[in-house]
XYZ file of C-alpha atoms in Angstrom:
100
model
C -4.390 112.484 157.069
C -5.382 115.997 156.034
C -3.506 115.773 152.730
C -5.135 112.430 151.915
C -8.562 113.877 152.593
C -7.943 116.889 150.362
C -6.536 114.652 147.624
C -9.509 112.301 147.749
C -11.913 115.241 147.638
C -10.137 116.640 144.590
C -10.044 113.242 142.869
C -13.749 112.693 143.561
C -14.556 116.125 142.162
C -12.559 115.549 138.985
C -14.142 112.129 138.416
C -17.646 113.488 138.917
C -16.981 116.405 136.558
C -15.645 113.964 133.957
C -18.814 111.871 134.295
C -20.905 115.011 133.872
C -19.051 115.841 130.647
C -19.899 112.461 129.088
C -23.256 112.356 127.348
C -23.546 108.617 126.824
C -26.046 106.659 128.849
C -26.995 109.349 131.362
C -30.032 111.478 131.914
C -29.701 115.239 132.093
C -30.555 115.098 135.787
C -27.736 112.654 136.492
C -25.284 114.786 134.528
C -26.411 117.911 136.402
C -26.032 116.227 139.806
C -22.565 114.983 138.823
C -21.579 118.474 137.681
C -22.849 120.271 140.766
C -21.358 117.869 143.298
C -18.137 117.579 141.312
C -17.720 121.350 141.416
C -18.530 121.419 145.146
C -16.026 118.675 145.950
C -13.309 120.262 143.837
C -14.039 123.704 145.279
C -13.887 122.443 148.845
C -10.618 120.634 148.119
C -9.216 123.864 146.658
C -10.355 125.784 149.729
C -8.777 123.307 152.126
C -5.535 123.084 150.139
C -4.914 126.767 149.459
C -7.144 129.030 151.566
C -7.582 127.165 154.852
C -5.318 128.698 157.528
C -5.452 125.855 159.994
C -7.323 125.216 163.174
C -9.917 122.524 163.565
C -11.705 120.762 160.766
C -13.978 117.769 160.431
C -13.302 114.852 158.134
C -16.441 113.263 156.707
C -15.533 110.007 155.027
C -19.238 109.511 154.313
C -18.787 112.163 151.633
C -17.040 109.558 149.492
C -20.131 107.371 149.264
C -21.766 109.717 146.735
C -18.961 109.560 144.132
C -18.930 105.761 144.360
C -22.709 105.627 143.896
C -22.523 107.996 140.920
C -19.785 105.951 139.221
C -21.719 102.706 139.774
C -24.870 104.362 138.428
C -22.972 105.601 135.369
C -21.671 102.153 134.460
C -24.949 100.407 135.254
C -26.814 102.730 132.893
C -24.255 102.256 130.118
C -24.735 98.485 129.946
C -26.269 97.887 126.520
C -29.350 95.777 126.153
C -28.658 92.640 124.116
C -29.907 92.745 120.536
C -31.533 89.512 119.555
C -30.976 87.847 116.224
C -33.944 86.694 114.145
C -33.389 83.104 115.307
C -33.395 84.150 118.969
C -36.560 86.213 118.458
C -38.292 83.254 116.793
C -37.217 80.925 119.600
C -38.543 83.265 122.292
C -41.819 83.639 120.416
C -42.083 79.868 120.140
C -41.469 79.486 123.886
C -44.158 82.066 124.690
C -46.699 80.455 122.377
C -45.959 76.975 123.762
C -46.599 78.231 127.306
C -43.188 77.332 128.669
């Protein structure tokens, strides 16, 4: 169980750092949050894997909610807005003017 936890922490950190490196469709705040938490997750995984001597530790599976939320947010913000053709624009204008 310990090895799975460390592996998931490391994977979450790498994914969040990769999201922070991408510039497309994200605000600077979102990229900064991804970078900070990605570094924290990866650092904690490194600590647990290589520096932790044993003893008791707590596993917080709630910590994996944040990476999921950040990935969902990344893909939701990347969804392009549809570009209307001239015919579609004229049709929408007609519908607005007709009061439909």
